[in-house]
Amino acid sequence: MSERGKKFNRRSTRIQDRFVLPFETVSYMHSASVTENFLVLTEIPLHFSRFSVLRTLPSGTAITNMFNWNGDNMSTIFRVINLDTGEQIAQIPGSTFFNFHHINAFGLKMEDTTTILIDICAYDDHRLIDELYLK
């Protein structure tokens, strides 16, 4: 971690102090990307459903049944957060995909613009989750 990142971590005593982002729905997030200046969250269209919890918990079925795939009518959103201020500086719609892990991320500064490049293991939809269960 960079010295700047270490200072950021020491400044914050609780995770709530870092940033608060408004979300319309609770999206499954397993990984995120961090560059020297930014945090990038992928808000994939796999959403937590309170109603599914009521169905899932008593039946003893998989926890993943508490989520609904909405990839047919929603895209993946990239949320870019400035690590210095904690403010969301961009919300960028992308193609629809499911992912577990971000692999690498870095920023390229060109004149007055910074482009963030992210390597993500992406899948067309969430069916991979079901394939991980032993049956």
Tab-separated table of C-alpha atoms in Angstrom:
chain	number	residue	atom	x	y	z
A	1	MET	CA	0.000	0.000	0.000
A	2	SER	CA	1.262	3.479	-0.803
A	3	GLU	CA	2.187	5.933	1.963
A	4	ARG	CA	-0.835	7.974	0.964
A	5	GLY	CA	-3.085	4.943	1.414
A	6	LYS	CA	-1.586	4.250	4.845
A	7	LYS	CA	-2.259	7.850	5.922
A	8	PHE	CA	-5.854	7.521	4.700
A	9	ASN	CA	-6.317	4.365	6.785
A	10	ARG	CA	-4.886	6.029	9.901
A	11	ARG	CA	-7.163	9.071	9.484
A	12	SER	CA	-10.269	6.909	9.680
A	13	THR	CA	-11.245	5.342	12.962
A	14	ARG	CA	-14.378	3.624	11.687
A	15	ILE	CA	-15.439	2.479	8.253
A	16	GLN	CA	-18.459	4.832	8.404
A	17	ASP	CA	-16.066	7.788	8.502
A	18	ARG	CA	-14.686	7.042	5.064
A	19	PHE	CA	-17.659	7.495	2.781
A	20	VAL	CA	-21.389	6.962	2.498
A	21	LEU	CA	-22.943	6.144	-0.870
A	22	PRO	CA	-26.645	6.066	-1.682
A	23	PHE	CA	-27.817	2.825	-3.313
A	24	GLU	CA	-31.309	2.169	-4.644
A	25	THR	CA	-30.869	-1.572	-4.114
A	26	VAL	CA	-28.327	-3.657	-2.234
A	27	SER	CA	-25.986	-5.174	-4.794
A	28	TYR	CA	-23.678	-8.160	-4.305
A	29	MET	CA	-20.074	-6.905	-4.079
A	30	HIS	CA	-17.286	-9.404	-3.534
A	31	SER	CA	-14.311	-7.315	-4.619
A	32	ALA	CA	-13.225	-3.766	-5.450
A	33	SER	CA	-10.291	-2.005	-7.104
A	34	VAL	CA	-7.985	0.548	-5.529
A	35	THR	CA	-5.596	2.790	-7.433
A	36	GLU	CA	-3.317	5.384	-5.892
A	37	ASN	CA	-6.147	7.948	-5.904
A	38	PHE	CA	-9.418	6.074	-6.344
A	39	LEU	CA	-11.593	3.249	-5.095
A	40	VAL	CA	-13.715	1.605	-7.816
A	41	LEU	CA	-16.787	-0.413	-6.850
A	42	THR	CA	-18.694	-2.567	-9.326
A	43	GLU	CA	-22.402	-2.532	-8.626
A	44	ILE	CA	-23.468	-5.667	-10.495
A	45	PRO	CA	-27.165	-6.403	-11.145
A	46	LEU	CA	-27.337	-9.193	-8.547
A	47	HIS	CA	-29.477	-7.632	-5.832
A	48	PHE	CA	-30.306	-8.673	-2.285
A	49	SER	CA	-34.005	-9.330	-1.805
A	50	ARG	CA	-35.599	-8.955	1.635
A	51	PHE	CA	-38.548	-11.009	0.436
A	52	SER	CA	-36.265	-13.854	-0.615
A	53	VAL	CA	-34.768	-13.900	2.884
A	54	LEU	CA	-38.182	-14.716	4.314
A	55	ARG	CA	-38.421	-17.634	1.884
A	56	THR	CA	-34.815	-18.811	2.117
A	57	LEU	CA	-33.993	-18.838	5.841
A	58	PRO	CA	-36.834	-21.118	7.016
A	59	SER	CA	-36.302	-23.549	4.134
A	60	GLY	CA	-32.561	-23.958	4.781
A	61	THR	CA	-31.662	-23.434	1.120
A	62	ALA	CA	-28.520	-21.677	-0.120
A	63	ILE	CA	-27.825	-18.106	0.943
A	64	THR	CA	-27.401	-17.200	-2.718
A	65	ASN	CA	-31.164	-17.660	-3.106
A	66	MET	CA	-31.526	-14.354	-1.242
A	67	PHE	CA	-30.304	-12.547	-4.355
A	68	ASN	CA	-32.127	-11.836	-7.622
A	69	TRP	CA	-30.382	-11.441	-10.987
A	70	ASN	CA	-31.612	-8.301	-12.786
A	71	GLY	CA	-29.148	-8.398	-15.667
A	72	ASP	CA	-31.894	-8.448	-18.284
A	73	ASN	CA	-32.966	-4.897	-17.474
A	74	MET	CA	-30.014	-3.353	-15.580
A	75	SER	CA	-26.367	-2.763	-16.389
A	76	THR	CA	-23.314	-2.949	-14.164
A	77	ILE	CA	-22.427	0.408	-12.607
A	78	PHE	CA	-18.854	1.457	-11.829
A	79	ARG	CA	-18.704	3.855	-8.875
A	80	VAL	CA	-15.464	5.835	-8.586
A	81	ILE	CA	-14.636	7.259	-5.161
A	82	ASN	CA	-11.877	9.784	-4.490
A	83	LEU	CA	-9.686	8.407	-1.682
A	84	ASP	CA	-8.723	11.889	-0.467
A	85	THR	CA	-12.251	13.226	-0.023
A	86	GLY	CA	-14.385	10.073	0.153
A	87	GLU	CA	-16.696	11.588	-2.457
A	88	GLN	CA	-18.118	9.637	-5.365
A	89	ILE	CA	-16.788	11.452	-8.424
A	90	ALA	CA	-18.278	9.242	-11.136
A	91	GLN	CA	-21.000	6.691	-11.680
A	92	ILE	CA	-20.388	4.959	-15.012
A	93	PRO	CA	-22.782	2.428	-16.561
A	94	GLY	CA	-21.099	-0.530	-18.235
A	95	SER	CA	-22.130	-3.756	-19.872
A	96	THR	CA	-23.994	-6.295	-17.749
A	97	PHE	CA	-21.784	-8.909	-16.099
A	98	PHE	CA	-21.199	-10.852	-12.891
A	99	ASN	CA	-17.834	-10.943	-11.159
A	100	PHE	CA	-16.125	-12.237	-8.072
A	101	HIS	CA	-12.701	-10.619	-8.301
A	102	HIS	CA	-10.951	-7.506	-9.486
A	103	ILE	CA	-7.415	-8.466	-10.463
A	104	ASN	CA	-5.558	-5.221	-11.066
A	105	ALA	CA	-6.257	-1.501	-11.380
A	106	PHE	CA	-4.224	1.579	-12.139
A	107	GLY	CA	-4.706	5.154	-13.271
A	108	LEU	CA	-3.161	6.659	-16.395
A	109	LYS	CA	-2.773	10.443	-16.238
A	110	MET	CA	-2.971	12.107	-19.652
A	111	GLU	CA	-2.954	15.897	-19.661
A	112	ASP	CA	-5.955	16.916	-17.494
A	113	THR	CA	-7.645	13.518	-17.478
A	114	THR	CA	-7.098	10.311	-15.556
A	115	THR	CA	-8.195	7.042	-17.128
A	116	ILE	CA	-8.646	4.100	-14.778
A	117	LEU	CA	-7.912	0.657	-16.187
A	118	ILE	CA	-9.296	-2.377	-14.337
A	119	ASP	CA	-8.779	-6.084	-14.937
A	120	ILE	CA	-11.872	-8.017	-13.844
A	121	CYS	CA	-12.804	-11.684	-14.192
A	122	ALA	CA	-16.265	-11.175	-15.688
A	123	TYR	CA	-19.020	-13.667	-16.482
A	124	ASP	CA	-22.170	-13.189	-18.563
A	125	ASP	CA	-24.439	-13.790	-15.565
A	126	HIS	CA	-24.549	-15.186	-12.029
A	127	ARG	CA	-25.019	-18.889	-12.914
A	128	LEU	CA	-21.413	-19.568	-11.908
A	129	ILE	CA	-22.474	-19.336	-8.252
A	130	ASP	CA	-24.760	-22.354	-8.584
A	131	GLU	CA	-21.989	-24.330	-10.277
A	132	LEU	CA	-19.760	-23.888	-7.205
A	133	TYR	CA	-22.113	-25.841	-4.928
A	134	LEU	CA	-21.439	-29.518	-4.273
A	135	LYS	CA	-24.522	-31.560	-5.056
